[in-house]
Short mmCIF file of C-alpha atoms in Angstrom, two decimals:
data_model
loop_
_atom_site.label_atom_id
_atom_site.label_comp_id
_atom_site.label_asym_id
_atom_site.label_seq_id
_atom_site.Cartn_x
_atom_site.Cartn_y
_atom_site.Cartn_z
CA MET R 1 74.35 -15.05 71.39
CA ILE R 2 71.25 -13.34 74.21
CA ASP R 3 73.80 -13.94 77.23
CA ARG R 4 76.64 -11.89 74.47
CA PHE R 5 73.46 -9.15 73.29
CA LYS R 6 73.36 -9.06 77.35
CA LYS R 7 76.77 -8.58 78.22
CA ILE R 8 76.55 -5.48 75.78
CA ILE R 9 72.79 -3.76 76.72
CA ALA R 10 74.62 -3.51 80.75
CA LEU R 11 77.58 -2.34 78.84
CA ILE R 12 75.97 0.16 77.32
CA LYS R 13 74.29 0.52 80.37
CA LYS R 14 76.79 1.53 82.67
CA GLU R 15 78.25 3.88 80.03
CA PHE R 16 75.22 5.96 80.15
CA LEU R 17 75.62 5.68 83.83
CA ILE R 18 78.77 7.17 84.10
CA ILE R 19 78.02 9.88 81.95
CA TRP R 20 75.37 10.98 83.69
CA LYS R 21 77.35 10.77 87.10
CA ASP R 22 80.90 12.82 85.64
CA PRO R 23 80.11 15.78 86.01
CA LYS R 24 82.38 17.07 83.85
CA SER R 25 80.64 15.33 80.89
CA ARG R 26 77.24 16.31 82.22
CA GLY R 27 78.55 19.85 81.62
CA ILE R 28 80.07 19.15 78.57
CA ILE R 29 77.10 17.24 77.29
CA ILE R 30 74.50 19.92 78.66
CA ALA R 31 76.13 23.71 79.03
CA LEU R 32 78.42 23.77 76.51
CA PRO R 33 75.61 23.37 74.18
CA ILE R 34 73.51 25.57 75.18
CA VAL R 35 75.59 28.51 76.64
CA GLN R 36 77.15 27.85 72.70
CA LEU R 37 73.99 27.76 71.06
CA ILE R 38 73.33 31.33 72.23
CA LEU R 39 76.39 32.64 71.65
CA PHE R 40 75.69 31.72 67.99
CA ALA R 41 72.26 32.78 68.33
CA ASN R 42 73.13 36.49 68.87
CA ALA R 43 77.13 36.75 67.90
CA ILE R 44 76.27 35.61 64.60
CA THR R 45 74.60 37.51 61.79
CA MET R 46 76.35 38.23 58.17
CA GLU R 47 74.19 41.66 58.51
CA VAL R 48 76.20 45.25 59.50
CA LYS R 49 73.89 47.24 61.94
CA ASN R 50 75.15 49.62 64.20
CA ILE R 51 76.95 51.91 61.37
CA LYS R 52 78.68 54.64 62.87
CA VAL R 53 79.45 57.56 60.59
CA ALA R 54 80.42 60.94 59.91
CA VAL R 55 80.06 63.09 57.25
CA ILE R 56 81.74 66.17 55.62
CA ASP R 57 78.93 68.16 54.59
CA LEU R 58 80.71 71.46 52.85
CA ASP R 59 77.11 72.17 50.95
CA LYS R 60 75.74 72.59 54.36
CA THR R 61 72.50 73.33 52.16
CA VAL R 62 68.73 72.17 52.10
CA GLU R 63 69.92 69.69 49.14
CA SER R 64 72.73 68.12 51.74
CA ARG R 65 70.42 67.94 54.60
CA GLU R 66 67.88 65.63 53.10
CA LEU R 67 70.79 63.51 52.10
CA ILE R 68 72.09 63.36 55.77
CA ALA R 69 68.59 62.79 56.84
CA LYS R 70 68.02 59.56 54.85
CA PHE R 71 71.38 58.25 56.29
CA GLU R 72 69.80 59.32 60.20
CA ASN R 73 66.87 57.40 59.66
CA SER R 74 67.59 54.13 58.13
CA PRO R 75 67.80 51.32 60.41
CA GLN R 76 70.73 50.58 59.52
CA PHE R 77 72.60 53.58 60.99
CA GLU R 78 73.06 54.06 64.14
CA GLN R 79 74.82 57.62 64.87
CA VAL R 80 75.38 60.28 62.14
CA LYS R 81 78.82 62.86 63.42
CA ARG R 82 79.05 66.25 61.67
CA ILE R 83 82.40 66.57 61.52
CA ASP R 84 84.59 69.44 59.94
CA ASN R 85 87.81 67.98 57.94
CA ILE R 86 89.40 64.85 56.96
CA HIS R 87 91.72 65.19 58.72
CA GLN R 88 88.95 64.03 61.73
CA MET R 89 87.47 61.30 59.69
CA GLN R 90 90.68 60.49 59.33
CA LYS R 91 91.54 60.14 62.90
CA LEU R 92 88.12 58.42 63.60
CA ILE R 93 88.57 55.48 60.94
CA ASP R 94 91.78 54.84 62.32
CA ASN R 95 90.36 54.41 65.95
CA GLN R 96 87.04 52.11 64.51
CA GLU R 97 85.27 55.04 66.56
CA ILE R 98 83.27 54.79 62.78
CA GLU R 99 82.86 52.54 60.28
CA MET R 100 81.86 55.26 56.97
CA GLY R 101 82.73 58.48 55.71
CA LEU R 102 80.62 59.92 53.76
CA TYR R 103 82.12 62.84 51.48
CA ILE R 104 79.47 66.30 50.24
CA GLN R 105 81.45 69.27 48.02
CA ASN R 106 80.42 72.34 48.33
CA ASP R 107 78.44 72.70 44.71
CA PHE R 108 76.58 70.17 45.79
CA SER R 109 72.73 71.37 45.57
CA THR R 110 74.23 73.98 42.89
CA LEU R 111 74.62 70.59 40.35
CA ILE R 112 71.87 68.54 41.63
CA LYS R 113 69.35 72.23 40.87
CA SER R 114 70.82 72.68 37.56
CA LYS R 115 70.47 68.70 36.67
CA THR R 116 75.09 68.37 35.85
CA PRO R 117 76.19 64.84 37.42
CA THR R 118 78.01 65.50 41.13
CA ASP R 119 79.91 63.46 43.05
CA ILE R 120 79.73 61.64 46.29
CA LEU R 121 82.35 60.00 48.73
CA ILE R 122 82.36 57.68 50.91
CA ILE R 123 85.33 56.30 52.65
CA THR R 124 84.66 52.66 54.71
CA ASP R 125 87.35 50.98 56.25
CA GLY R 126 88.62 48.11 54.18
CA ARG R 127 90.51 46.05 57.34
CA GLN R 128 87.10 45.36 57.49
CA THR R 129 86.68 43.63 53.77
CA ASN R 130 82.86 42.10 54.54
CA SER R 131 81.72 44.68 56.46
CA ALA R 132 83.55 47.88 54.34
CA ALA R 133 81.75 46.31 51.26
CA ILE R 134 77.78 45.63 52.36
CA ILE R 135 78.54 49.30 54.42
CA ALA R 136 79.29 50.77 50.50
CA GLY R 137 76.33 49.15 48.91
CA TYR R 138 73.84 50.11 52.31
CA ALA R 139 75.12 53.76 51.13
CA SER R 140 75.09 53.63 47.61
CA GLN R 141 71.46 52.60 47.53
CA ILE R 142 70.46 55.10 50.14
CA ILE R 143 72.24 57.94 47.88
CA MET R 144 70.60 56.21 44.63
CA SER R 145 67.52 56.84 45.97
CA TYR R 146 67.93 59.65 46.66
CA SER R 147 69.64 60.92 43.06
CA HIS R 148 65.89 59.57 42.16
CA GLU R 149 63.33 62.14 43.95
CA VAL R 150 65.41 64.90 42.96
CA SER R 151 65.34 64.03 39.52
CA PRO R 152 63.56 61.81 38.47
CA THR R 153 63.20 61.93 34.65
CA ASN R 154 66.95 62.30 33.94
CA GLY R 155 67.82 59.89 35.98
CA ALA R 156 70.92 59.33 38.61
CA VAL R 157 72.71 62.25 39.07
CA ILE R 158 75.11 61.72 41.14
CA ASN R 159 77.97 59.41 41.32
CA ILE R 160 78.91 57.65 44.05
CA ILE R 161 83.01 57.44 44.25
CA PRO R 162 83.90 54.80 47.46
CA ARG R 163 86.86 54.18 48.36
CA HIS R 164 88.41 51.40 50.85
CA TRP R 165 90.94 52.79 53.09
CA TYR R 166 94.14 49.96 54.17
CA ASN R 167 92.93 47.91 51.73
CA PRO R 168 91.70 49.71 48.50
CA ASN R 169 90.53 47.26 46.10
CA LEU R 170 88.72 44.75 49.00
CA GLU R 171 91.36 42.23 49.47
CA TYR R 172 89.83 39.37 50.94
CA ARG R 173 92.83 37.68 51.11
CA TRP R 174 94.08 40.24 53.14
CA PHE R 175 91.84 40.23 55.92
CA ILE R 176 91.73 36.59 55.81
CA LEU R 177 95.20 35.38 56.21
CA THR R 178 96.19 38.38 58.77
CA ILE R 179 93.33 35.97 61.00
CA ILE R 180 94.92 32.95 60.29
CA VAL R 181 97.93 34.01 61.35
CA VAL R 182 96.91 34.93 65.05
CA MET R 183 94.69 31.77 64.82
CA LEU R 184 96.79 28.84 63.69
CA ALA R 185 99.04 30.97 66.70
CA VAL R 186 96.50 30.91 68.94
CA ILE R 187 96.00 27.22 68.80
CA VAL R 188 99.62 25.85 68.71
CA THR R 189 99.98 27.95 71.75
CA LEU R 190 96.63 26.89 74.05
CA LEU R 191 97.74 23.18 73.01
CA LEU R 192 101.37 23.65 74.00
CA THR R 193 100.14 24.78 77.42
CA ALA R 194 96.66 23.80 78.08
CA LEU R 195 98.37 19.57 76.97
CA SER R 196 101.45 20.40 79.67
CA ILE R 197 100.81 19.60 82.95
CA ALA R 198 97.67 17.29 82.29
CA ARG R 199 100.25 15.31 79.93
CA GLU R 200 102.13 15.02 83.07
CA ARG R 201 99.73 14.47 85.55
CA GLU R 202 98.26 11.46 83.53
CA MET R 203 102.58 10.02 83.95
CA GLY R 204 102.29 10.39 86.87
CA THR R 205 105.70 13.14 86.88
CA PHE R 206 102.97 16.11 87.71
CA ASP R 207 103.60 14.60 91.74
CA GLN R 208 107.18 15.02 91.30
CA LEU R 209 107.01 18.52 89.84
CA ILE R 210 105.22 18.99 93.43
CA VAL R 211 107.13 17.55 95.75
CA SER R 212 110.06 18.82 94.56
CA PRO R 213 112.44 22.47 96.19
CA LEU R 214 110.97 24.89 92.51
CA SER R 215 108.03 27.08 94.13
CA SER R 216 104.80 27.57 91.84
CA ILE R 217 106.49 30.56 90.89
CA ASP R 218 108.85 28.33 89.49
CA ILE R 219 106.98 25.62 88.33
CA LEU R 220 105.11 28.88 86.78
CA ILE R 221 108.20 30.07 84.49
CA GLY R 222 109.32 26.90 83.53
CA LYS R 223 105.93 25.73 81.42
CA THR R 224 105.50 29.39 80.23
CA ILE R 225 108.78 30.27 78.60
CA PRO R 226 109.00 27.57 75.89
CA PRO R 227 105.82 27.37 74.50
CA LEU R 228 105.97 31.11 74.06
CA CYS R 229 109.63 31.08 72.23
CA VAL R 230 107.68 28.57 70.17
CA ALA R 231 104.64 30.71 69.35
CA MET R 232 106.86 33.86 69.05
CA VAL R 233 109.07 32.20 66.22
CA LEU R 234 105.90 30.19 64.50
CA SER R 235 104.18 33.31 64.23
CA CYS R 236 107.15 35.18 63.08
CA PHE R 237 107.52 32.38 59.83
CA MET R 238 103.95 32.71 59.13
CA SER R 239 103.52 36.57 59.17
CA PHE R 240 106.97 36.95 56.84
CA ALA R 241 105.61 33.46 54.48
CA VAL R 242 102.05 35.64 53.95
CA THR R 243 103.82 39.25 53.37
CA TYR R 244 106.95 38.05 51.16
CA CYS R 245 104.52 35.00 49.82
CA PHE R 246 100.98 36.00 49.58
CA GLY R 247 101.58 39.66 49.37
CA VAL R 248 99.49 41.28 52.33
CA PRO R 249 101.13 44.30 52.66
CA PHE R 250 103.04 44.87 56.24
CA VAL R 251 102.75 48.38 57.26
CA GLY R 252 103.77 48.88 60.63
CA SER R 253 107.04 48.63 61.99
CA VAL R 254 109.07 44.54 63.01
CA PHE R 255 109.17 46.28 66.83
CA SER R 256 106.05 46.87 67.36
CA PHE R 257 104.36 43.94 65.67
CA LEU R 258 107.40 41.81 68.15
CA ILE R 259 105.74 43.57 70.95
CA ALA R 260 102.02 42.87 70.39
CA MET R 261 102.82 39.46 69.27
CA PHE R 262 104.29 39.14 72.93
CA ILE R 263 101.94 40.29 74.31
CA SER R 264 99.17 38.56 72.61
CA LEU R 265 101.16 35.12 73.19
CA MET R 266 101.78 35.79 76.41
CA SER R 267 97.77 36.42 77.75
CA MET R 268 96.72 32.75 75.33
CA VAL R 269 100.15 30.99 77.64
CA GLY R 270 97.95 32.39 80.66
CA VAL R 271 94.99 30.96 79.39
CA GLY R 272 96.13 27.69 78.38
CA LEU R 273 98.27 27.38 82.14
CA TYR R 274 94.61 28.18 84.14
CA ILE R 275 92.91 25.34 81.66
CA SER R 276 95.73 22.85 82.08
CA SER R 277 95.82 23.57 85.98
CA ILE R 278 92.46 22.68 86.76
CA CYS R 279 92.54 19.41 84.22
CA SER R 280 92.98 16.05 85.30
CA THR R 281 93.89 14.82 81.82
CA GLN R 282 94.40 15.50 79.01
CA GLN R 283 90.81 14.80 77.37
CA GLN R 284 89.31 17.24 79.56
CA ALA R 285 92.58 19.61 78.82
CA VAL R 286 90.76 19.30 74.56
CA PHE R 287 87.79 19.67 76.04
CA GLY R 288 88.26 22.97 77.78
CA ILE R 289 90.91 24.09 74.56
CA ILE R 290 87.38 23.68 72.82
CA ALA R 291 85.17 25.49 74.77
CA PHE R 292 87.32 28.62 75.20
CA LEU R 293 87.85 28.89 71.70
CA MET R 294 84.15 29.09 69.93
CA PRO R 295 83.22 31.47 71.72
CA ALA R 296 86.02 33.39 71.68
CA VAL R 297 86.95 33.29 68.40
CA LEU R 298 82.72 34.27 68.03
CA LEU R 299 83.28 37.24 70.15
CA SER R 300 86.67 38.52 68.30
CA GLY R 301 84.48 40.08 65.79
CA PHE R 302 86.05 38.20 63.31
CA ILE R 303 82.54 36.05 61.59
CA SER R 304 80.08 38.92 62.24
CA PRO R 305 80.94 42.85 63.80
CA ILE R 306 81.24 43.47 67.43
CA GLU R 307 79.26 46.50 66.65
CA ASP R 308 76.70 44.62 65.42
CA MET R 309 76.43 42.06 68.69
CA PRO R 310 73.89 42.76 71.90
CA LYS R 311 75.21 45.04 74.24
CA PHE R 312 75.74 42.37 77.09
CA LEU R 313 78.15 40.62 74.54
CA GLN R 314 80.07 43.40 73.44
CA TYR R 315 80.17 43.90 77.05
CA LEU R 316 81.81 40.18 77.48
CA THR R 317 84.11 40.93 74.49
CA TYR R 318 86.67 42.94 76.65
CA ALA R 319 87.25 39.81 78.65
CA ASN R 320 88.01 37.95 75.63
CA PRO R 321 92.15 38.41 74.70
CA ILE R 322 91.31 37.44 70.43
CA ARG R 323 89.35 40.05 69.91
CA PHE R 324 92.46 41.91 71.30
CA PHE R 325 95.22 39.90 69.38
CA MET R 326 93.01 39.65 65.53
CA SER R 327 92.87 43.60 66.12
CA LEU R 328 96.83 44.42 66.60
CA ALA R 329 97.60 41.86 63.78
CA ARG R 330 95.27 44.33 61.23
CA GLU R 331 96.19 47.01 61.79
CA ILE R 332 100.24 46.52 61.92
CA CYS R 333 99.85 44.76 58.77
CA LEU R 334 97.61 46.62 56.75
CA LYS R 335 97.82 50.34 58.68
CA GLY R 336 100.97 50.54 60.66
CA ILE R 337 100.19 51.91 64.94
CA SER R 338 100.74 54.41 66.72
CA THR R 339 102.34 53.84 70.40
CA ILE R 340 98.48 55.02 71.32
CA ASP R 341 96.77 52.35 69.89
CA LEU R 342 99.14 50.10 70.64
CA PHE R 343 99.09 51.08 74.39
CA ILE R 344 94.97 51.29 74.07
CA ASN R 345 94.74 47.44 72.90
CA SER R 346 98.17 45.82 74.87
CA VAL R 347 96.66 46.69 78.37
CA PRO R 348 93.36 44.37 78.66
CA LEU R 349 95.84 41.73 76.85
CA ILE R 350 98.48 42.07 80.27
CA PHE R 351 95.23 42.35 82.59
CA ILE R 352 93.86 38.90 81.02
CA SER R 353 97.44 37.65 81.19
CA VAL R 354 98.19 38.89 84.90
CA VAL R 355 94.58 37.48 86.36
CA THR R 356 95.18 33.62 84.44
CA LEU R 357 98.82 33.28 85.04
CA SER R 358 97.77 34.46 89.32
CA LEU R 359 95.38 31.79 88.50
CA ALA R 360 97.40 28.69 87.36
CA SER R 361 100.14 30.34 90.33
CA TRP R 362 97.25 30.08 92.92
CA SER R 363 96.24 26.58 91.45
CA PHE R 364 99.93 24.99 92.01
CA LYS R 365 100.68 26.20 95.19
CA GLN R 366 97.27 25.07 96.48
CA GLN R 367 98.17 21.54 95.48
CA LYS R 368 101.37 21.76 96.44
CA SER R 369 100.26 22.44 100.17
#
């Protein structure tokens, strides 16, 4: 019994030594948790801050300026921009340059002074369901506070009219299902590509592939097309199901959708192939996928708005393909996307594809030589 116990202790000691001496294992148990803890602490927040607002003030009186000053002095609102018409506001919301619009009509001060109820229009971007509801809540609190200040005895004299563009009823299903399509497509694409080369290494067939007459570019193309085709078919099927089975509107064009999906999935194939090219086993490839996915999802704007993150993390999101993939999916489904918007969101994805596929090809060349 004692000998058996000693053998078990020796085995446990050996496993600890193997884990500690293996550089990749040390990275998994030390570096990965620390990096993710820093990202979790800075990127995840249920608050909505740094809100940018555009104001149409047709009244231009002391009363309307006092109300606007309330927003300017609020800690939740970072910037208040004055504009002239609703078309400018639509353009700013479409391009996600602002999160909220405020419309003050030209008889605002007259009705306030006469203690007659007046209306104020709040416009939010309904594509970000949770953020839109929270922002409308912040604005309503400020307006109601001002209403009680100007009329402490007669009660509220300002009626708040909220409008949520591209998702009028703030249907959470519209938001979450478009994101689920993206996430499932990302996971499937990464798994298919990241495990392909690692699987061949474990089976011993990758060495035969390396010494074959195929060039590194040929290998790259052969490894890219099958997962890309599978992911495209899967994405189209899921989008069809989301639209016709769950009632999520599809406002954009099918052609724009196919282009966006192809470019987005190509960037994910590049990431998966690069992970696979530097991993020796399927287990390492799975760890590589996890190490990429968790920070990438956190920095995509899915859980917390990118605008609420620290500046250095906001800049880091430009290297995150999932951020632009999600943005394209929401834009095409809920709003419809212009050619310019499609191009703007596609350029970073194309750049990421070129970089990751080039790195994977370079890795193949190094192994052939």
